[in-house]
Short mmCIF file of C-alpha atoms in Angstrom, two decimals:
data_model
loop_
_atom_site.label_atom_id
_atom_site.label_comp_id
_atom_site.label_asym_id
_atom_site.label_seq_id
_atom_site.Cartn_x
_atom_site.Cartn_y
_atom_site.Cartn_z
CA UNK B 441 0.00 0.00 0.00
CA UNK B 442 1.36 3.44 -0.97
CA UNK B 443 2.74 5.51 1.88
CA UNK B 444 1.48 9.09 2.20
CA UNK B 445 4.27 10.36 4.44
CA UNK B 446 7.80 11.44 3.68
CA UNK B 447 10.97 9.75 4.86
CA UNK B 448 14.27 11.05 6.14
CA UNK B 449 15.12 14.04 8.30
CA UNK B 450 12.19 16.15 7.11
CA UNK B 451 9.70 13.53 8.21
CA UNK B 452 11.42 13.05 11.57
CA UNK B 453 11.29 16.77 12.30
CA UNK B 454 7.63 16.90 11.29
CA UNK B 455 6.82 13.95 13.52
CA UNK B 456 8.55 15.55 16.50
CA UNK B 457 6.64 18.79 15.91
CA UNK B 458 3.32 16.94 15.87
CA UNK B 459 4.25 15.21 19.12
CA UNK B 460 5.58 18.32 20.86
CA UNK B 461 2.54 20.50 20.07
CA UNK B 462 0.06 18.96 22.52
CA UNK B 463 2.80 18.42 25.12
CA UNK B 464 3.68 22.13 25.06
CA UNK B 465 -0.01 23.01 25.39
CA UNK B 466 -0.54 20.62 28.30
CA UNK B 467 2.51 21.93 30.17
CA UNK B 468 1.32 25.52 29.63
CA UNK B 469 -2.13 24.53 30.88
CA UNK B 470 -0.78 22.91 34.05
CA UNK B 471 1.49 25.87 34.84
CA UNK B 472 -1.22 28.45 34.14
CA UNK B 473 -3.92 26.59 36.08
CA UNK B 474 -1.60 26.20 39.09
CA UNK B 475 -1.11 29.98 39.17
CA UNK B 476 -4.83 30.61 39.77
CA UNK B 477 -5.36 31.48 43.45
CA UNK B 478 -8.59 33.42 43.80
CA UNK B 479 -10.58 31.53 42.71
CA UNK B 480 -8.67 28.30 42.20
CA UNK B 481 -8.98 26.82 38.74
CA UNK B 482 -11.23 23.77 38.27
CA UNK B 483 -10.65 21.83 35.02
CA UNK B 484 -14.19 20.45 35.17
CA UNK B 485 -15.99 23.71 35.94
CA UNK B 486 -13.96 26.51 34.34
CA UNK B 487 -13.71 27.40 30.67
CA UNK B 488 -10.48 26.27 29.02
CA UNK B 489 -10.07 29.64 27.31
CA UNK B 490 -10.27 31.48 30.65
CA UNK B 491 -6.74 30.22 31.29
CA UNK B 492 -5.61 32.67 28.60
CA UNK B 493 -7.20 35.77 30.14
CA UNK B 494 -4.64 38.44 30.98
CA UNK B 495 -5.07 41.52 33.12
CA UNK B 496 -7.26 41.95 36.19
CA UNK B 497 -9.86 39.45 37.30
CA UNK B 498 -13.13 39.65 35.38
CA UNK B 499 -16.44 37.86 35.06
CA UNK B 500 -16.66 36.61 31.48
CA UNK B 501 -19.18 34.14 30.05
CA UNK B 502 -20.69 33.50 33.46
CA UNK B 503 -17.45 32.69 35.29
CA UNK B 504 -14.82 34.64 37.19
CA UNK B 505 -11.53 34.54 35.37
CA UNK B 506 -8.31 35.38 37.18
CA UNK B 507 -5.26 34.01 35.36
CA UNK B 508 -2.00 35.62 36.49
CA UNK B 509 -0.04 33.62 33.91
CA UNK B 510 -2.58 33.93 31.12
CA UNK B 511 0.13 34.94 28.65
CA UNK B 512 1.83 31.57 29.19
CA UNK B 513 -1.32 29.76 28.06
CA UNK B 514 -1.78 32.07 25.09
CA UNK B 515 1.79 31.48 23.93
CA UNK B 516 1.33 27.73 24.45
CA UNK B 517 -1.70 27.71 22.14
CA UNK B 518 0.07 29.71 19.44
CA UNK B 519 3.11 27.42 19.58
CA UNK B 520 0.83 24.37 19.39
CA UNK B 521 -0.86 25.76 16.30
CA UNK B 522 2.43 26.52 14.57
CA UNK B 523 3.91 23.10 15.40
CA UNK B 524 0.77 21.38 14.13
CA UNK B 525 0.79 23.19 10.78
CA UNK B 526 4.53 22.88 10.17
CA UNK B 527 4.67 19.31 11.47
CA UNK B 528 1.89 18.08 9.20
CA UNK B 529 3.38 19.87 6.19
CA UNK B 530 6.76 18.25 6.81
CA UNK B 531 5.48 14.74 7.54
CA UNK B 532 2.74 14.25 4.96
CA UNK B 533 3.73 14.11 1.29
CA UNK B 534 1.08 16.11 -0.57
CA UNK B 535 2.48 14.81 -3.86
CA UNK B 536 0.88 11.47 -3.05
CA UNK B 537 -2.65 12.64 -3.77
CA UNK B 538 -5.87 13.67 -2.07
CA UNK B 539 -5.38 11.76 1.18
CA UNK B 540 -2.26 13.56 2.46
CA UNK B 541 -3.56 16.86 1.10
CA UNK B 542 -6.76 16.44 3.13
CA UNK B 543 -4.82 15.71 6.32
CA UNK B 544 -2.57 18.75 5.83
CA UNK B 545 -5.54 21.03 5.09
CA UNK B 546 -7.29 19.84 8.26
CA UNK B 547 -4.08 20.40 10.24
CA UNK B 548 -3.79 23.95 8.87
CA UNK B 549 -7.40 24.78 9.77
CA UNK B 550 -6.98 23.31 13.26
CA UNK B 551 -3.59 24.96 13.75
CA UNK B 552 -4.84 28.39 12.70
CA UNK B 553 -7.86 27.85 14.95
CA UNK B 554 -5.90 27.10 18.12
CA UNK B 555 -3.55 30.00 17.36
CA UNK B 556 -6.51 32.37 17.07
CA UNK B 557 -7.71 31.23 20.48
CA UNK B 558 -4.34 32.26 21.91
CA UNK B 559 -4.14 35.57 20.04
CA UNK B 560 -7.71 36.75 20.66
CA UNK B 561 -8.76 36.15 24.25
CA UNK B 562 -12.29 35.32 25.36
CA UNK B 563 -12.44 38.53 27.38
CA UNK B 564 -15.14 41.13 27.99
CA UNK B 565 -13.01 43.68 26.15
CA UNK B 566 -13.00 41.53 23.02
CA UNK B 567 -16.74 40.99 23.32
CA UNK B 568 -17.17 44.77 23.30
CA UNK B 569 -14.81 45.48 20.40
CA UNK B 570 -15.97 42.51 18.32
CA UNK B 571 -12.68 40.59 18.31
CA UNK B 572 -14.39 37.76 20.16
CA UNK B 573 -15.50 36.60 16.69
CA UNK B 574 -11.94 35.49 15.95
CA UNK B 575 -11.70 33.68 19.28
CA UNK B 576 -14.98 31.85 18.68
CA UNK B 577 -14.14 31.06 15.06
CA UNK B 578 -10.76 29.71 16.12
CA UNK B 579 -12.22 27.49 18.83
CA UNK B 580 -14.89 26.06 16.55
CA UNK B 581 -12.37 25.50 13.75
CA UNK B 582 -10.00 23.45 15.87
CA UNK B 583 -12.86 21.49 17.45
CA UNK B 584 -14.25 20.41 14.09
CA UNK B 585 -11.13 20.15 11.92
CA UNK B 586 -9.00 18.63 14.68
CA UNK B 587 -11.39 15.75 15.32
CA UNK B 588 -11.94 15.12 11.61
CA UNK B 589 -8.16 15.03 11.22
CA UNK B 590 -7.95 12.32 13.90
CA UNK B 591 -10.47 10.25 11.93
CA UNK B 592 -8.63 10.86 8.65
CA UNK B 593 -5.31 9.82 10.21
CA UNK B 594 -6.84 6.65 11.60
CA UNK B 595 -8.56 5.81 8.32
CA UNK B 596 -5.18 6.11 6.56
CA UNK B 597 -3.22 4.43 9.34
CA UNK B 598 -1.83 1.69 7.10
CA UNK B 599 -0.60 4.31 4.63
CA UNK B 600 1.08 6.20 7.47
CA UNK B 601 2.56 3.08 9.03
CA UNK B 602 0.46 3.11 12.19
CA UNK B 603 -0.54 -0.11 13.88
CA UNK B 604 -4.14 -1.25 13.66
CA UNK B 605 -4.65 -0.46 17.35
CA UNK B 606 -3.42 3.13 16.91
CA UNK B 607 -5.50 3.58 13.78
CA UNK B 608 -8.68 2.40 15.50
CA UNK B 609 -7.91 4.52 18.56
CA UNK B 610 -7.43 7.64 16.40
CA UNK B 611 -10.76 7.08 14.67
CA UNK B 612 -12.49 6.46 18.01
CA UNK B 613 -11.00 9.64 19.48
CA UNK B 614 -12.18 11.74 16.55
CA UNK B 615 -15.69 10.31 16.78
CA UNK B 616 -15.74 10.93 20.53
CA UNK B 617 -14.74 14.55 20.02
CA UNK B 618 -17.36 15.12 17.31
CA UNK B 619 -20.08 13.51 19.44
CA UNK B 620 -19.08 15.64 22.43
CA UNK B 621 -19.17 18.85 20.37
CA UNK B 622 -22.98 19.21 20.03
CA UNK B 623 -23.37 18.22 23.69
CA UNK B 624 -20.91 20.96 24.64
CA UNK B 625 -22.64 23.52 22.41
CA UNK B 626 -26.05 22.58 23.81
CA UNK B 627 -24.68 23.08 27.30
CA UNK B 628 -23.51 26.56 26.29
CA UNK B 629 -26.42 27.75 24.15
CA UNK B 630 -29.14 26.65 26.57
CA UNK B 631 -27.44 28.49 29.38
CA UNK B 632 -27.21 25.31 31.45
CA UNK B 633 -23.41 25.75 31.72
CA UNK B 634 -22.94 22.66 33.90
CA UNK B 635 -19.29 21.59 34.19
CA UNK B 636 -18.46 23.46 31.02
CA UNK B 637 -14.75 22.67 31.33
CA UNK B 638 -15.42 18.94 31.35
CA UNK B 639 -17.51 19.04 28.17
CA UNK B 640 -15.09 21.41 26.46
CA UNK B 641 -12.17 19.10 27.22
CA UNK B 642 -14.19 16.15 25.94
CA UNK B 643 -14.03 17.87 22.55
CA UNK B 644 -10.45 19.13 22.72
CA UNK B 645 -8.47 16.40 24.43
CA UNK B 646 -9.27 13.69 21.83
CA UNK B 647 -7.57 15.93 19.26
CA UNK B 648 -4.47 16.34 21.40
CA UNK B 649 -4.27 12.65 22.29
CA UNK B 650 -4.67 11.84 18.59
CA UNK B 651 -1.61 13.95 17.78
CA UNK B 652 0.38 12.13 20.45
CA UNK B 653 -0.69 8.77 19.00
CA UNK B 654 0.30 9.90 15.51
CA UNK B 655 3.69 11.23 16.57
CA UNK B 656 4.67 8.29 18.76
CA UNK B 657 3.32 5.81 16.21
CA UNK B 658 5.41 7.17 13.34
CA UNK B 659 8.49 7.38 15.56
CA UNK B 660 8.01 3.77 16.63
CA UNK B 661 7.77 2.59 13.03
CA UNK B 662 10.92 4.46 12.00
CA UNK B 663 12.80 3.12 15.03
CA UNK B 664 11.96 -0.45 14.05
CA UNK B 665 13.04 0.16 10.47
CA UNK B 666 16.41 1.62 11.48
CA UNK B 667 17.24 -0.95 14.17
CA UNK B 668 19.70 -3.46 12.69
CA UNK B 669 18.75 -7.11 12.99
CA UNK B 670 20.88 -9.24 15.29
CA UNK B 671 23.10 -11.71 13.46
CA UNK B 672 21.93 -15.30 13.49
CA UNK B 673 24.35 -17.70 15.12
CA UNK B 674 24.84 -21.01 13.36
CA UNK B 675 26.18 -23.93 15.34
CA UNK B 676 28.02 -26.52 13.31
CA UNK B 677 28.08 -30.09 14.56
CA UNK B 678 30.95 -32.48 13.93
CA UNK B 679 30.13 -35.13 11.37
#
């Protein structure tokens, strides 16, 4: 079956970028959430995007946001977006047809989306000046395109070199994220707002885990291919 990814140094760099993106974002999230003191940050209750609020404490979208290290989270999201776009462009060989092109396009949409979330905060000021549109558009773009990308990667797992287990897991993660999306939006639009952080992460985390599966899967395949086979010892018996 034809491979849709590149080989060599370019592919290795792209793979590392895809793996590092979610790790950078998770580290930024942990550091930023730990800095919240009044109130403390709850990953189940609080909005994810409230981690990126800078400036004084404010009540935005029904919750108090007070993120002393909000800039750390914003930078983490922008870095994630850049690593996702560049990593996919380096790993997937668009000369191989529609399949790799589709994955790269989805990665670009998702990467631009998460970067917009970091650049345009979900703040009251941006609601007033209209820039909240870019924040909302970015969030919705990464939620949709990111989960579809996970499904596309899993569906082409054999062409990427992923194991069957990783391919199935990637598809399952993408489906989970897409199923969680309307539940999350219903929670928001109805004003119920129950454990909004939990539902939001149910949409986002499958995307991030999918990127980790992709990166580690490709690295594992390349490690096996470059590991020299042990010589076979032959024992001769006296005749």
